[in-house]
């Protein structure tokens, strides 16, 4: 049994990073609150102690720490200490922060990508595998009900043997030089890692394709570009994919695609049919059986299955979107954490991205970089 066995009430949550002005920190806090399964009680919200304290005060977080190491040590000693921590720092700090909490038996819910480098990711993987704590990675798009529906449809054999997988994630917000906090660290390889769009949004696209199809990538060929002058990391990537079993695919991620906002889209085609899902119309899934008319399946609508229903919160026709999908990852993690308290397996159907998914994402970034340096040669991720 976990040292947290016997606890009652919401899971006591801490946060590292995510202070004032941090977009993703606010998203994590909303996601943690939405289903009432967490209570945010501690944080080291900034690398600047004064900002950390100001942010904690503004958010009503009772315990503020000047750095994450002090927070991990103090919270591990407290009888009312945190049971889980959300890591929402820039990429280069994911590994050091997560390891500090994991070794003290505190569960980690970490933003993606896993780390800034593959070597650091391997260190984190070793720590996660040794720890008596869970590691959750917030590939939040896997929390959408219709993504769960798409996965179930593929697994049922409705599409037959898969042939083609097309996934794309174009944005336009970095099509010109951008001078703000979010863009600044993303263009610094020391903090973001060597992958730009590949690490920031390409990993989301890659994870989505893997999650829905279940297919492993055997090889890839990547052409990475830095279109904006002075940019150190890629802002556009075209990646050809060879999947196990003979399926072929292509991944496009871009942050210079003017007119696009967050246009994540997946298309999967098999011998018996195809499907299509788009993040900007997330409650809809198109399924086309071979030789039959195109069918629209909606969240909680006719034809939607139990996999989508178990992660839905409202009746059909009420839109659920990005924040609800993000909250699903937190709620799935909560179910696993509560089961871990009592030494039990998570309830049937609970699904969340973990350390293995993070390692796949890091291998994807590394392979893209290696391939592009060799004029888009085929490499094994």
PDB file of N, CA, C and O in Angstrom, residues 38 65 148 379:
ATOM      1  N   UNK A  38      -8.972  17.239  -7.173  1.00  0.00           N
ATOM      2  CA  UNK A  38      -7.704  17.752  -6.657  1.00  0.00           C
ATOM      3  C   UNK A  38      -7.941  19.034  -5.863  1.00  0.00           C
ATOM      4  O   UNK A  38      -8.899  19.774  -6.114  1.00  0.00           O
ATOM      5  N   UNK A  65       6.843  28.066  -2.034  1.00  0.00           N
ATOM      6  CA  UNK A  65       8.256  27.736  -1.844  1.00  0.00           C
ATOM      7  C   UNK A  65       9.104  28.508  -2.855  1.00  0.00           C
ATOM      8  O   UNK A  65       8.664  28.796  -3.966  1.00  0.00           O
ATOM      9  N   UNK A 148     -11.185   9.033 -28.299  1.00  0.00           N
ATOM     10  CA  UNK A 148     -11.392   7.706 -27.711  1.00  0.00           C
ATOM     11  C   UNK A 148     -12.298   6.858 -28.615  1.00  0.00           C
ATOM     12  O   UNK A 148     -12.091   5.649 -28.772  1.00  0.00           O
ATOM     13  N   UNK A 379      15.488   7.085 -41.062  1.00  0.00           N
ATOM     14  CA  UNK A 379      16.130   6.687 -39.807  1.00  0.00           C
ATOM     15  C   UNK A 379      15.117   5.962 -38.936  1.00  0.00           C
ATOM     16  O   UNK A 379      13.909   6.073 -39.121  1.00  0.00           O
TER      17      UNK A 379
END
